[in-house]
mmCIF file of C-alpha atoms in Angstrom:
data_model
loop_
_atom_site.group_PDB
_atom_site.id
_atom_site.type_symbol
_atom_site.label_atom_id
_atom_site.label_comp_id
_atom_site.label_asym_id
_atom_site.label_seq_id
_atom_site.Cartn_x
_atom_site.Cartn_y
_atom_site.Cartn_z
ATOM 1 C CA UNK A 1154 40.540 9.402 -23.622
ATOM 2 C CA UNK A 1155 40.685 12.229 -21.090
ATOM 3 C CA UNK A 1156 39.724 11.817 -17.450
ATOM 4 C CA UNK A 1157 36.771 14.222 -17.817
ATOM 5 C CA UNK A 1158 35.419 12.226 -20.768
ATOM 6 C CA UNK A 1159 35.646 9.001 -18.761
ATOM 7 C CA UNK A 1160 33.767 10.603 -15.849
ATOM 8 C CA UNK A 1161 31.098 11.842 -18.271
ATOM 9 C CA UNK A 1162 30.658 8.325 -19.664
ATOM 10 C CA UNK A 1163 30.346 6.890 -16.163
ATOM 11 C CA UNK A 1164 27.712 9.516 -15.316
ATOM 12 C CA UNK A 1165 25.659 8.639 -18.387
ATOM 13 C CA UNK A 1166 25.794 4.961 -17.457
ATOM 14 C CA UNK A 1167 24.788 5.534 -13.839
ATOM 15 C CA UNK A 1168 22.009 8.046 -14.525
ATOM 16 C CA UNK A 1169 20.741 7.486 -18.075
ATOM 17 C CA UNK A 1170 18.327 10.003 -19.549
ATOM 18 C CA UNK A 1171 15.392 9.157 -21.741
ATOM 19 C CA UNK A 1172 15.386 12.552 -23.432
ATOM 20 C CA UNK A 1173 18.326 14.155 -25.231
ATOM 21 C CA UNK A 1174 19.216 17.808 -25.587
ATOM 22 C CA UNK A 1175 19.212 17.420 -29.353
ATOM 23 C CA UNK A 1176 15.484 16.679 -29.377
ATOM 24 C CA UNK A 1177 14.406 19.760 -27.428
ATOM 25 C CA UNK A 1178 12.343 22.460 -29.109
ATOM 26 C CA UNK A 1179 12.889 26.181 -28.634
ATOM 27 C CA UNK A 1180 12.090 27.208 -25.069
ATOM 28 C CA UNK A 1181 12.172 23.665 -23.671
ATOM 29 C CA UNK A 1182 14.550 22.358 -21.032
ATOM 30 C CA UNK A 1183 15.184 19.134 -19.129
ATOM 31 C CA UNK A 1184 14.688 19.286 -15.359
ATOM 32 C CA UNK A 1185 15.629 16.461 -12.977
ATOM 33 C CA UNK A 1186 13.538 16.055 -9.832
ATOM 34 C CA UNK A 1187 15.032 13.643 -7.320
ATOM 35 C CA UNK A 1188 16.084 11.115 -6.361
ATOM 36 C CA UNK A 1189 16.477 13.098 -3.129
ATOM 37 C CA UNK A 1190 13.610 15.523 -3.698
ATOM 38 C CA UNK A 1191 11.420 15.536 -0.540
ATOM 39 C CA UNK A 1192 8.176 15.482 -2.524
ATOM 40 C CA UNK A 1193 9.022 12.376 -4.551
ATOM 41 C CA UNK A 1194 8.302 10.298 -1.430
ATOM 42 C CA UNK A 1195 11.440 8.225 -1.645
ATOM 43 C CA UNK A 1196 14.317 7.674 -4.036
ATOM 44 C CA UNK A 1197 12.488 8.383 -7.290
ATOM 45 C CA UNK A 1198 13.998 10.468 -10.081
ATOM 46 C CA UNK A 1199 11.740 12.271 -12.524
ATOM 47 C CA UNK A 1200 13.127 13.513 -15.811
ATOM 48 C CA UNK A 1201 10.860 16.341 -16.911
ATOM 49 C CA UNK A 1202 10.725 18.319 -20.153
ATOM 50 C CA UNK A 1203 9.231 21.736 -19.493
ATOM 51 C CA UNK A 1204 8.246 24.618 -21.707
ATOM 52 C CA UNK A 1205 8.424 27.442 -19.214
ATOM 53 C CA UNK A 1206 6.180 26.212 -16.362
ATOM 54 C CA UNK A 1207 4.231 23.744 -18.503
ATOM 55 C CA UNK A 1208 5.164 20.048 -18.482
ATOM 56 C CA UNK A 1209 5.611 18.473 -21.903
ATOM 57 C CA UNK A 1210 6.835 15.005 -20.880
ATOM 58 C CA UNK A 1211 7.734 13.113 -17.695
ATOM 59 C CA UNK A 1212 9.878 9.975 -17.421
ATOM 60 C CA UNK A 1213 10.089 8.236 -14.011
ATOM 61 C CA UNK A 1214 13.488 6.617 -13.368
ATOM 62 C CA UNK A 1215 13.399 3.870 -10.731
ATOM 63 C CA UNK A 1216 15.838 1.323 -9.317
ATOM 64 C CA UNK A 1217 17.514 3.380 -6.597
ATOM 65 C CA UNK A 1218 16.044 1.172 -3.843
ATOM 66 C CA UNK A 1219 16.033 -2.313 -5.342
ATOM 67 C CA UNK A 1220 15.261 -4.881 -2.637
ATOM 68 C CA UNK A 1221 15.716 -8.043 -4.785
ATOM 69 C CA UNK A 1222 12.516 -9.461 -3.300
ATOM 70 C CA UNK A 1223 11.951 -12.092 -5.990
ATOM 71 C CA UNK A 1224 15.461 -13.521 -5.679
ATOM 72 C CA UNK A 1225 15.233 -13.617 -1.897
ATOM 73 C CA UNK A 1226 11.909 -15.457 -2.160
ATOM 74 C CA UNK A 1227 13.363 -18.049 -4.541
ATOM 75 C CA UNK A 1228 16.102 -19.002 -2.089
ATOM 76 C CA UNK A 1229 14.107 -19.191 1.156
ATOM 77 C CA UNK A 1230 11.195 -21.198 2.501
ATOM 78 C CA UNK A 1231 7.771 -19.574 2.159
ATOM 79 C CA UNK A 1232 7.470 -18.855 5.882
ATOM 80 C CA UNK A 1233 10.993 -17.388 6.006
ATOM 81 C CA UNK A 1234 10.093 -14.853 3.295
ATOM 82 C CA UNK A 1235 7.481 -13.020 5.403
ATOM 83 C CA UNK A 1236 10.028 -10.471 6.813
ATOM 84 C CA UNK A 1237 10.999 -9.621 3.204
ATOM 85 C CA UNK A 1238 7.331 -9.184 2.303
ATOM 86 C CA UNK A 1239 7.062 -6.661 5.169
ATOM 87 C CA UNK A 1240 9.790 -4.548 3.618
ATOM 88 C CA UNK A 1241 8.143 -4.127 0.220
ATOM 89 C CA UNK A 1242 5.303 -1.845 1.279
ATOM 90 C CA UNK A 1243 6.721 -0.934 4.664
ATOM 91 C CA UNK A 1244 3.727 1.315 5.421
ATOM 92 C CA UNK A 1245 1.256 -1.590 5.110
ATOM 93 C CA UNK A 1246 3.214 -4.653 6.194
ATOM 94 C CA UNK A 1247 0.208 -6.448 7.728
ATOM 95 C CA UNK A 1248 -1.719 -6.229 4.455
ATOM 96 C CA UNK A 1249 1.238 -7.618 2.495
ATOM 97 C CA UNK A 1250 1.722 -10.470 4.971
ATOM 98 C CA UNK A 1251 -1.974 -11.300 4.780
ATOM 99 C CA UNK A 1252 -1.927 -11.665 0.986
ATOM 100 C CA UNK A 1253 1.323 -13.674 0.996
ATOM 101 C CA UNK A 1254 0.143 -16.129 3.653
ATOM 102 C CA UNK A 1255 -3.254 -16.633 2.003
ATOM 103 C CA UNK A 1256 -1.485 -17.431 -1.282
ATOM 104 C CA UNK A 1257 0.827 -19.978 0.358
ATOM 105 C CA UNK A 1258 -2.095 -21.531 2.251
ATOM 106 C CA UNK A 1259 -3.949 -21.968 -1.030
ATOM 107 C CA UNK A 1260 -0.882 -23.648 -2.542
ATOM 108 C CA UNK A 1261 -0.809 -26.048 0.394
ATOM 109 C CA UNK A 1262 -4.552 -26.654 0.370
ATOM 110 C CA UNK A 1263 -5.063 -25.618 4.008
ATOM 111 C CA UNK A 1264 -7.245 -22.528 3.479
ATOM 112 C CA UNK A 1265 -10.265 -24.201 5.088
ATOM 113 C CA UNK A 1266 -8.242 -25.184 8.152
ATOM 114 C CA UNK A 1267 -7.609 -21.614 9.350
ATOM 115 C CA UNK A 1268 -9.641 -20.924 12.550
ATOM 116 C CA UNK A 1269 -12.226 -18.145 12.350
ATOM 117 C CA UNK A 1270 -10.652 -16.272 15.255
ATOM 118 C CA UNK A 1271 -7.365 -16.197 13.346
ATOM 119 C CA UNK A 1272 -9.123 -14.887 10.229
ATOM 120 C CA UNK A 1273 -10.845 -12.081 12.139
ATOM 121 C CA UNK A 1274 -7.619 -11.089 13.893
ATOM 122 C CA UNK A 1275 -5.869 -10.973 10.508
ATOM 123 C CA UNK A 1276 -8.536 -8.673 9.081
ATOM 124 C CA UNK A 1277 -8.480 -6.543 12.250
ATOM 125 C CA UNK A 1278 -4.737 -5.867 12.123
ATOM 126 C CA UNK A 1279 -4.806 -5.447 8.330
ATOM 127 C CA UNK A 1280 -7.478 -2.749 8.576
ATOM 128 C CA UNK A 1281 -5.615 -1.021 11.402
ATOM 129 C CA UNK A 1282 -2.579 -0.978 9.117
ATOM 130 C CA UNK A 1283 -4.726 0.351 6.252
ATOM 131 C CA UNK A 1284 -5.733 3.248 8.492
ATOM 132 C CA UNK A 1285 -2.111 3.932 9.436
ATOM 133 C CA UNK A 1286 -1.052 3.823 5.775
ATOM 134 C CA UNK A 1287 -3.806 6.192 4.636
ATOM 135 C CA UNK A 1288 -2.906 8.591 7.453
ATOM 136 C CA UNK A 1289 0.620 8.830 6.049
ATOM 137 C CA UNK A 1290 -0.708 9.170 2.490
ATOM 138 C CA UNK A 1291 -3.156 11.969 3.295
ATOM 139 C CA UNK A 1292 -0.882 13.670 5.836
ATOM 140 C CA UNK A 1293 2.217 13.834 3.647
ATOM 141 C CA UNK A 1294 0.035 14.859 0.720
ATOM 142 C CA UNK A 1295 -1.198 17.795 2.762
ATOM 143 C CA UNK A 1296 2.425 18.839 3.351
ATOM 144 C CA UNK A 1297 3.138 18.565 -0.394
ATOM 145 C CA UNK A 1298 0.313 21.028 -1.024
ATOM 146 C CA UNK A 1299 1.410 23.309 1.813
ATOM 147 C CA UNK A 1300 -0.909 22.369 4.707
ATOM 148 C CA UNK A 1301 1.052 21.462 7.826
ATOM 149 C CA UNK A 1302 -1.595 20.981 10.534
ATOM 150 C CA UNK A 1303 -3.358 17.923 8.985
ATOM 151 C CA UNK A 1304 0.005 16.152 8.822
ATOM 152 C CA UNK A 1305 0.588 16.671 12.551
ATOM 153 C CA UNK A 1306 -2.939 15.545 13.413
ATOM 154 C CA UNK A 1307 -2.768 12.388 11.292
ATOM 155 C CA UNK A 1308 0.706 11.405 12.493
ATOM 156 C CA UNK A 1309 -0.526 11.875 16.073
ATOM 157 C CA UNK A 1310 -3.415 9.459 15.466
ATOM 158 C CA UNK A 1311 -1.226 7.076 13.495
ATOM 159 C CA UNK A 1312 1.004 6.830 16.546
ATOM 160 C CA UNK A 1313 -1.884 5.248 18.471
ATOM 161 C CA UNK A 1314 -2.201 2.584 15.763
ATOM 162 C CA UNK A 1315 1.535 1.936 15.744
ATOM 163 C CA UNK A 1316 1.457 1.353 19.482
ATOM 164 C CA UNK A 1317 -1.489 -1.038 19.142
ATOM 165 C CA UNK A 1318 0.282 -3.039 16.440
ATOM 166 C CA UNK A 1319 3.503 -3.010 18.457
ATOM 167 C CA UNK A 1320 1.536 -4.349 21.415
ATOM 168 C CA UNK A 1321 0.283 -7.190 19.230
ATOM 169 C CA UNK A 1322 3.474 -8.144 17.411
ATOM 170 C CA UNK A 1323 6.391 -6.614 19.296
ATOM 171 C CA UNK A 1324 7.475 -4.571 16.261
ATOM 172 C CA UNK A 1325 6.624 -1.021 15.305
ATOM 173 C CA UNK A 1326 6.446 -1.243 11.506
ATOM 174 C CA UNK A 1327 7.770 -4.577 10.173
ATOM 175 C CA UNK A 1328 5.683 -7.097 12.045
ATOM 176 C CA UNK A 1329 6.147 -10.741 10.911
ATOM 177 C CA UNK A 1330 2.867 -11.318 12.773
ATOM 178 C CA UNK A 1331 0.690 -13.165 10.242
ATOM 179 C CA UNK A 1332 2.167 -16.621 9.710
ATOM 180 C CA UNK A 1333 1.391 -19.338 7.181
ATOM 181 C CA UNK A 1334 -1.473 -21.237 8.827
ATOM 182 C CA UNK A 1335 -2.033 -18.834 11.709
ATOM 183 C CA UNK A 1336 -0.514 -16.028 13.758
ATOM 184 C CA UNK A 1337 2.605 -15.403 15.782
ATOM 185 C CA UNK A 1338 0.497 -14.930 18.899
ATOM 186 C CA UNK A 1339 -3.064 -14.238 20.027
ATOM 187 C CA UNK A 1340 -4.210 -10.693 20.794
ATOM 188 C CA UNK A 1341 -2.948 -9.416 24.167
ATOM 189 C CA UNK A 1342 -5.503 -9.347 26.977
ATOM 190 C CA UNK A 1343 -7.300 -6.015 26.914
ATOM 191 C CA UNK A 1344 -6.447 -5.327 23.266
ATOM 192 C CA UNK A 1345 -10.047 -5.444 22.047
ATOM 193 C CA UNK A 1346 -11.178 -2.873 24.620
ATOM 194 C CA UNK A 1347 -8.241 -0.532 23.906
ATOM 195 C CA UNK A 1348 -8.821 -0.831 20.158
ATOM 196 C CA UNK A 1349 -12.514 0.025 20.506
ATOM 197 C CA UNK A 1350 -11.614 3.071 22.606
ATOM 198 C CA UNK A 1351 -9.277 4.216 19.850
ATOM 199 C CA UNK A 1352 -11.927 3.898 17.103
ATOM 200 C CA UNK A 1353 -14.450 5.824 19.203
ATOM 201 C CA UNK A 1354 -11.807 8.527 19.687
ATOM 202 C CA UNK A 1355 -10.889 8.530 15.973
ATOM 203 C CA UNK A 1356 -14.286 8.989 14.300
ATOM 204 C CA UNK A 1357 -14.748 12.642 15.419
ATOM 205 C CA UNK A 1358 -11.152 13.337 14.356
ATOM 206 C CA UNK A 1359 -11.999 12.215 10.798
ATOM 207 C CA UNK A 1360 -14.773 14.822 10.768
ATOM 208 C CA UNK A 1361 -12.220 17.458 11.746
ATOM 209 C CA UNK A 1362 -9.944 16.266 8.917
ATOM 210 C CA UNK A 1363 -12.734 16.813 6.395
ATOM 211 C CA UNK A 1364 -13.203 20.367 7.629
ATOM 212 C CA UNK A 1365 -9.555 21.403 7.767
ATOM 213 C CA UNK A 1366 -8.366 19.701 4.577
ATOM 214 C CA UNK A 1367 -10.935 18.309 2.153
ATOM 215 C CA UNK A 1368 -13.204 21.362 2.418
ATOM 216 C CA UNK A 1369 -10.324 23.849 2.482
ATOM 217 C CA UNK A 1370 -10.535 26.211 -0.472
ATOM 218 C CA UNK A 1371 -6.774 26.349 -1.018
ATOM 219 C CA UNK A 1372 -6.525 22.556 -0.983
ATOM 220 C CA UNK A 1373 -9.430 22.284 -3.446
ATOM 221 C CA UNK A 1374 -7.838 24.849 -5.765
ATOM 222 C CA UNK A 1375 -4.559 22.891 -5.754
ATOM 223 C CA UNK A 1376 -6.118 19.450 -6.369
ATOM 224 C CA UNK A 1377 -9.482 19.803 -8.160
ATOM 225 C CA UNK A 1378 -9.231 19.366 -11.967
ATOM 226 C CA UNK A 1379 -5.514 18.538 -11.596
ATOM 227 C CA UNK A 1380 -4.008 15.236 -12.761
ATOM 228 C CA UNK A 1381 -7.310 13.932 -14.096
ATOM 229 C CA UNK A 1382 -7.165 10.169 -14.704
ATOM 230 C CA UNK A 1383 -10.035 9.087 -17.011
ATOM 231 C CA UNK A 1384 -11.515 5.700 -16.163
ATOM 232 C CA UNK A 1385 -10.583 4.082 -19.487
ATOM 233 C CA UNK A 1386 -6.954 5.184 -19.064
ATOM 234 C CA UNK A 1387 -6.876 3.854 -15.498
ATOM 235 C CA UNK A 1388 -8.172 0.465 -16.661
ATOM 236 C CA UNK A 1389 -5.808 0.266 -19.635
ATOM 237 C CA UNK A 1390 -2.791 1.017 -17.447
ATOM 238 C CA UNK A 1391 -3.838 -1.579 -14.862
ATOM 239 C CA UNK A 1392 -4.330 0.931 -12.051
ATOM 240 C CA UNK A 1393 -5.980 -0.325 -8.874
ATOM 241 C CA UNK A 1394 -6.918 0.749 -5.374
ATOM 242 C CA UNK A 1395 -7.820 4.406 -4.700
ATOM 243 C CA UNK A 1396 -6.256 5.337 -8.066
ATOM 244 C CA UNK A 1397 -8.883 3.275 -9.896
ATOM 245 C CA UNK A 1398 -11.769 3.945 -7.525
ATOM 246 C CA UNK A 1399 -11.004 7.662 -7.613
ATOM 247 C CA UNK A 1400 -11.802 7.513 -11.339
ATOM 248 C CA UNK A 1401 -15.287 6.225 -10.572
ATOM 249 C CA UNK A 1402 -15.110 2.408 -10.691
ATOM 250 C CA UNK A 1403 -16.388 0.521 -7.643
ATOM 251 C CA UNK A 1404 -13.758 -2.232 -7.736
ATOM 252 C CA UNK A 1405 -12.335 -3.545 -4.471
ATOM 253 C CA UNK A 1406 -10.785 -7.006 -4.258
ATOM 254 C CA UNK A 1407 -12.160 -7.450 -0.758
ATOM 255 C CA UNK A 1408 -15.574 -7.454 -2.455
ATOM 256 C CA UNK A 1409 -14.671 -8.827 -5.905
ATOM 257 C CA UNK A 1410 -12.655 -11.844 -4.714
ATOM 258 C CA UNK A 1411 -14.290 -12.112 -1.294
ATOM 259 C CA UNK A 1412 -11.230 -13.554 0.439
ATOM 260 C CA UNK A 1413 -10.776 -14.248 4.155
ATOM 261 C CA UNK A 1414 -13.856 -13.148 6.165
ATOM 262 C CA UNK A 1415 -14.565 -9.965 4.200
ATOM 263 C CA UNK A 1416 -17.789 -11.436 2.716
ATOM 264 C CA UNK A 1417 -19.147 -11.652 6.297
ATOM 265 C CA UNK A 1418 -18.498 -7.948 6.966
ATOM 266 C CA UNK A 1419 -20.491 -4.895 5.936
ATOM 267 C CA UNK A 1420 -18.625 -1.998 4.338
ATOM 268 C CA UNK A 1421 -18.982 0.318 1.360
ATOM 269 C CA UNK A 1422 -16.564 0.851 -1.531
ATOM 270 C CA UNK A 1423 -16.055 4.637 -1.931
ATOM 271 C CA UNK A 1424 -15.504 6.054 -5.422
ATOM 272 C CA UNK A 1425 -14.674 9.458 -6.867
ATOM 273 C CA UNK A 1426 -17.640 11.427 -8.200
ATOM 274 C CA UNK A 1427 -16.104 14.734 -9.243
ATOM 275 C CA UNK A 1428 -17.726 16.452 -6.271
ATOM 276 C CA UNK A 1429 -15.552 19.589 -6.450
ATOM 277 C CA UNK A 1430 -13.806 19.084 -9.801
ATOM 278 C CA UNK A 1431 -13.524 16.351 -12.420
ATOM 279 C CA UNK A 1432 -13.982 12.664 -11.644
ATOM 280 C CA UNK A 1433 -10.528 11.089 -11.301
ATOM 281 C CA UNK A 1434 -8.617 14.210 -10.273
ATOM 282 C CA UNK A 1435 -6.194 14.537 -7.357
ATOM 283 C CA UNK A 1436 -8.945 15.657 -4.991
ATOM 284 C CA UNK A 1437 -11.045 12.579 -5.758
ATOM 285 C CA UNK A 1438 -8.162 10.208 -5.059
ATOM 286 C CA UNK A 1439 -7.517 11.884 -1.732
ATOM 287 C CA UNK A 1440 -11.249 11.899 -0.970
ATOM 288 C CA UNK A 1441 -11.478 8.141 -1.584
ATOM 289 C CA UNK A 1442 -8.637 7.481 0.877
ATOM 290 C CA UNK A 1443 -10.352 9.644 3.505
ATOM 291 C CA UNK A 1444 -13.630 7.746 3.040
ATOM 292 C CA UNK A 1445 -11.814 4.404 3.186
ATOM 293 C CA UNK A 1446 -10.571 5.347 6.660
ATOM 294 C CA UNK A 1447 -14.191 5.444 7.805
ATOM 295 C CA UNK A 1448 -14.922 2.091 6.163
ATOM 296 C CA UNK A 1449 -11.857 0.530 7.808
ATOM 297 C CA UNK A 1450 -13.073 1.818 11.173
ATOM 298 C CA UNK A 1451 -16.436 0.175 10.450
ATOM 299 C CA UNK A 1452 -14.732 -3.140 9.631
ATOM 300 C CA UNK A 1453 -12.576 -2.952 12.770
ATOM 301 C CA UNK A 1454 -15.635 -2.500 14.997
ATOM 302 C CA UNK A 1455 -17.331 -5.519 13.402
ATOM 303 C CA UNK A 1456 -14.204 -7.631 13.904
ATOM 304 C CA UNK A 1457 -14.049 -6.557 17.558
ATOM 305 C CA UNK A 1458 -17.711 -7.564 18.023
ATOM 306 C CA UNK A 1459 -16.990 -11.051 16.712
ATOM 307 C CA UNK A 1460 -13.699 -11.409 18.591
ATOM 308 C CA UNK A 1461 -15.479 -10.629 21.856
ATOM 309 C CA UNK A 1462 -18.592 -12.608 20.895
ATOM 310 C CA UNK A 1463 -18.781 -15.774 18.779
ATOM 311 C CA UNK A 1464 -14.997 -16.095 18.467
ATOM 312 C CA UNK A 1465 -13.833 -14.784 21.813
ATOM 313 C CA UNK A 1466 -10.578 -15.969 23.342
ATOM 314 C CA UNK A 1467 -10.506 -19.292 25.175
ATOM 315 C CA UNK A 1468 -7.725 -20.832 27.302
ATOM 316 C CA UNK A 1469 -7.184 -23.641 24.794
ATOM 317 C CA UNK A 1470 -6.997 -21.441 21.683
ATOM 318 C CA UNK A 1471 -3.694 -21.861 19.836
ATOM 319 C CA UNK A 1472 -3.103 -19.359 16.989
ATOM 320 C CA UNK A 1473 -0.356 -21.638 15.638
ATOM 321 C CA UNK A 1474 -2.426 -24.843 15.680
ATOM 322 C CA UNK A 1475 -2.797 -24.896 11.879
ATOM 323 C CA UNK A 1476 0.792 -23.759 11.189
ATOM 324 C CA UNK A 1477 2.541 -26.661 9.432
ATOM 325 C CA UNK A 1478 5.863 -27.772 10.885
ATOM 326 C CA UNK A 1479 7.106 -28.416 7.344
ATOM 327 C CA UNK A 1480 5.654 -26.566 4.360
ATOM 328 C CA UNK A 1481 4.825 -29.052 1.608
ATOM 329 C CA UNK A 1482 3.078 -28.093 -1.602
ATOM 330 C CA UNK A 1483 0.309 -30.121 -3.228
ATOM 331 C CA UNK A 1484 2.315 -31.212 -6.284
ATOM 332 C CA UNK A 1485 3.899 -28.884 -8.840
ATOM 333 C CA UNK A 1486 1.608 -25.967 -9.624
ATOM 334 C CA UNK A 1487 1.327 -22.325 -10.602
ATOM 335 C CA UNK A 1488 -0.795 -19.803 -8.744
ATOM 336 C CA UNK A 1489 -1.451 -16.070 -8.837
ATOM 337 C CA UNK A 1490 -3.033 -14.803 -5.626
ATOM 338 C CA UNK A 1491 -4.058 -11.193 -5.039
ATOM 339 C CA UNK A 1492 -5.476 -8.991 -2.313
ATOM 340 C CA UNK A 1493 -6.429 -5.362 -1.660
ATOM 341 C CA UNK A 1494 -3.736 -3.320 0.076
ATOM 342 C CA UNK A 1495 -3.997 0.453 0.745
ATOM 343 C CA UNK A 1496 -2.411 1.077 -2.668
ATOM 344 C CA UNK A 1497 -4.387 -1.445 -4.695
ATOM 345 C CA UNK A 1498 -3.938 -4.945 -6.053
ATOM 346 C CA UNK A 1499 -0.966 -6.723 -4.527
ATOM 347 C CA UNK A 1500 -0.464 -10.072 -6.212
ATOM 348 C CA UNK A 1501 2.043 -12.897 -5.923
ATOM 349 C CA UNK A 1502 2.774 -15.411 -8.647
ATOM 350 C CA UNK A 1503 4.141 -18.744 -7.440
ATOM 351 C CA UNK A 1504 5.591 -21.648 -9.370
ATOM 352 C CA UNK A 1505 6.186 -24.590 -7.057
ATOM 353 C CA UNK A 1506 7.921 -27.933 -7.302
ATOM 354 C CA UNK A 1507 6.604 -31.071 -5.647
ATOM 355 C CA UNK A 1508 7.215 -31.227 -1.864
ATOM 356 C CA UNK A 1509 9.700 -28.335 -1.840
ATOM 357 C CA UNK A 1510 9.210 -25.557 0.703
ATOM 358 C CA UNK A 1511 11.117 -23.099 -1.532
ATOM 359 C CA UNK A 1512 9.340 -21.650 -4.609
ATOM 360 C CA UNK A 1513 10.923 -22.401 -7.979
ATOM 361 C CA UNK A 1514 9.713 -18.972 -9.132
ATOM 362 C CA UNK A 1515 8.132 -16.063 -7.279
ATOM 363 C CA UNK A 1516 7.053 -12.689 -8.580
ATOM 364 C CA UNK A 1517 5.365 -9.771 -6.815
ATOM 365 C CA UNK A 1518 2.845 -7.601 -8.665
ATOM 366 C CA UNK A 1519 3.162 -4.332 -6.754
ATOM 367 C CA UNK A 1520 0.363 -1.731 -7.086
ATOM 368 C CA UNK A 1521 2.726 1.228 -6.565
ATOM 369 C CA UNK A 1522 4.801 0.172 -9.585
ATOM 370 C CA UNK A 1523 1.759 -0.138 -11.843
ATOM 371 C CA UNK A 1524 0.085 3.048 -10.591
ATOM 372 C CA UNK A 1525 3.298 5.026 -11.096
ATOM 373 C CA UNK A 1526 3.372 4.026 -14.774
ATOM 374 C CA UNK A 1527 0.381 6.283 -15.493
ATOM 375 C CA UNK A 1528 2.216 9.406 -14.238
ATOM 376 C CA UNK A 1529 3.389 10.617 -17.693
ATOM 377 C CA UNK A 1530 -0.160 10.294 -19.038
ATOM 378 C CA UNK A 1531 -1.822 12.468 -16.384
ATOM 379 C CA UNK A 1532 0.999 15.033 -16.031
ATOM 380 C CA UNK A 1533 1.235 16.184 -19.642
ATOM 381 C CA UNK A 1534 0.122 19.807 -19.991
ATOM 382 C CA UNK A 1535 0.125 20.497 -16.228
ATOM 383 C CA UNK A 1536 2.193 23.080 -14.400
ATOM 384 C CA UNK A 1537 5.445 22.103 -12.659
ATOM 385 C CA UNK A 1538 3.900 22.867 -9.245
ATOM 386 C CA UNK A 1539 1.002 20.531 -10.112
ATOM 387 C CA UNK A 1540 3.415 17.675 -10.727
ATOM 388 C CA UNK A 1541 4.074 17.513 -6.973
ATOM 389 C CA UNK A 1542 0.338 17.302 -6.331
ATOM 390 C CA UNK A 1543 -0.019 14.511 -8.902
ATOM 391 C CA UNK A 1544 2.847 12.397 -7.501
ATOM 392 C CA UNK A 1545 1.473 12.706 -3.973
ATOM 393 C CA UNK A 1546 -2.018 11.694 -5.112
ATOM 394 C CA UNK A 1547 -0.665 8.404 -6.513
ATOM 395 C CA UNK A 1548 0.639 7.417 -3.037
ATOM 396 C CA UNK A 1549 3.690 5.378 -3.998
ATOM 397 C CA UNK A 1550 6.028 3.447 -1.714
ATOM 398 C CA UNK A 1551 9.413 3.015 -3.342
ATOM 399 C CA UNK A 1552 10.193 -0.242 -1.542
ATOM 400 C CA UNK A 1553 7.277 -1.677 -3.496
ATOM 401 C CA UNK A 1554 8.120 0.040 -6.786
ATOM 402 C CA UNK A 1555 11.652 -1.377 -6.806
ATOM 403 C CA UNK A 1556 10.686 -4.585 -4.966
#
């Protein structure tokens, strides 16, 4: 066997294709996008069959950023796994930590022992992180479409949130702040006032975002009636988060499951209505994320009211008071626990053994992975340029896709 043949075999093994040249029709060709393409938002490779500029089929190829999360989790104690949870969806680490810790607390039977101040702080930082995540989603999406100014504005405002979260936890993006049974530390003195100042500053900026982006004719032309995801298809594929709500279903786990202190807070669940195009198109998904930023700001203000009112800081408050010194499960059991992250339903499946602080089995149900699976369905028949708009509207994080 010649050296060139061996190299060709190695290439086929390392980058397998779903489609073959033999199956192409006249005028069709196979185009590879990624895994270094700037608009794939990470190391994602798309194998695309095109007929001229029209997409016939798309096959996402993943696995270029495998983090081995499940195997890490099965060899470490539950509380030691939190830094690995951060690195799945690295744009919404607080939300991921929140879901993980609530699941472990339910396994241990200590959910009712978590102090209310801890619960409100958890929701506060999770909603701040939701804002920061949506700012990246909407800002980078604007760049994908060709609008540069909204990206600069949103990254500027996201920087304020990053500094607030760094003030709280000591880390800029990967926090390890929410612990099983409590928190790493209480809010710094003056945090509530600074956070309220930021929200008051932010609300007018969201109005400006609507004007410069959502109401922009070029942006509407690029996103309205593009990548339409019908509601029945979204449900059948298991889509969640803004992907599902953009198709018109008012389904938010913060309302449906009512975990933590969300039932005590007032907020709306935005959905897509086809305001400028078809319900479930790229514009609707982006519109839902923009509206969710306003709802998160509303939740943050309510949390601040309670943290400076009924559950204000006291000298004897210990955020680690309910943190167990040794994590012991209540017998052998199986549990699936889920929560609403900026990308949808993040769930963890646990299988425990009696008294062990290491799970026998752990599996993460990542919303980015599930939402990405619908890409071939909503891209068929679109133009190649529209494929970029469709990928951006899904808002994937590859650390979560490849777990």
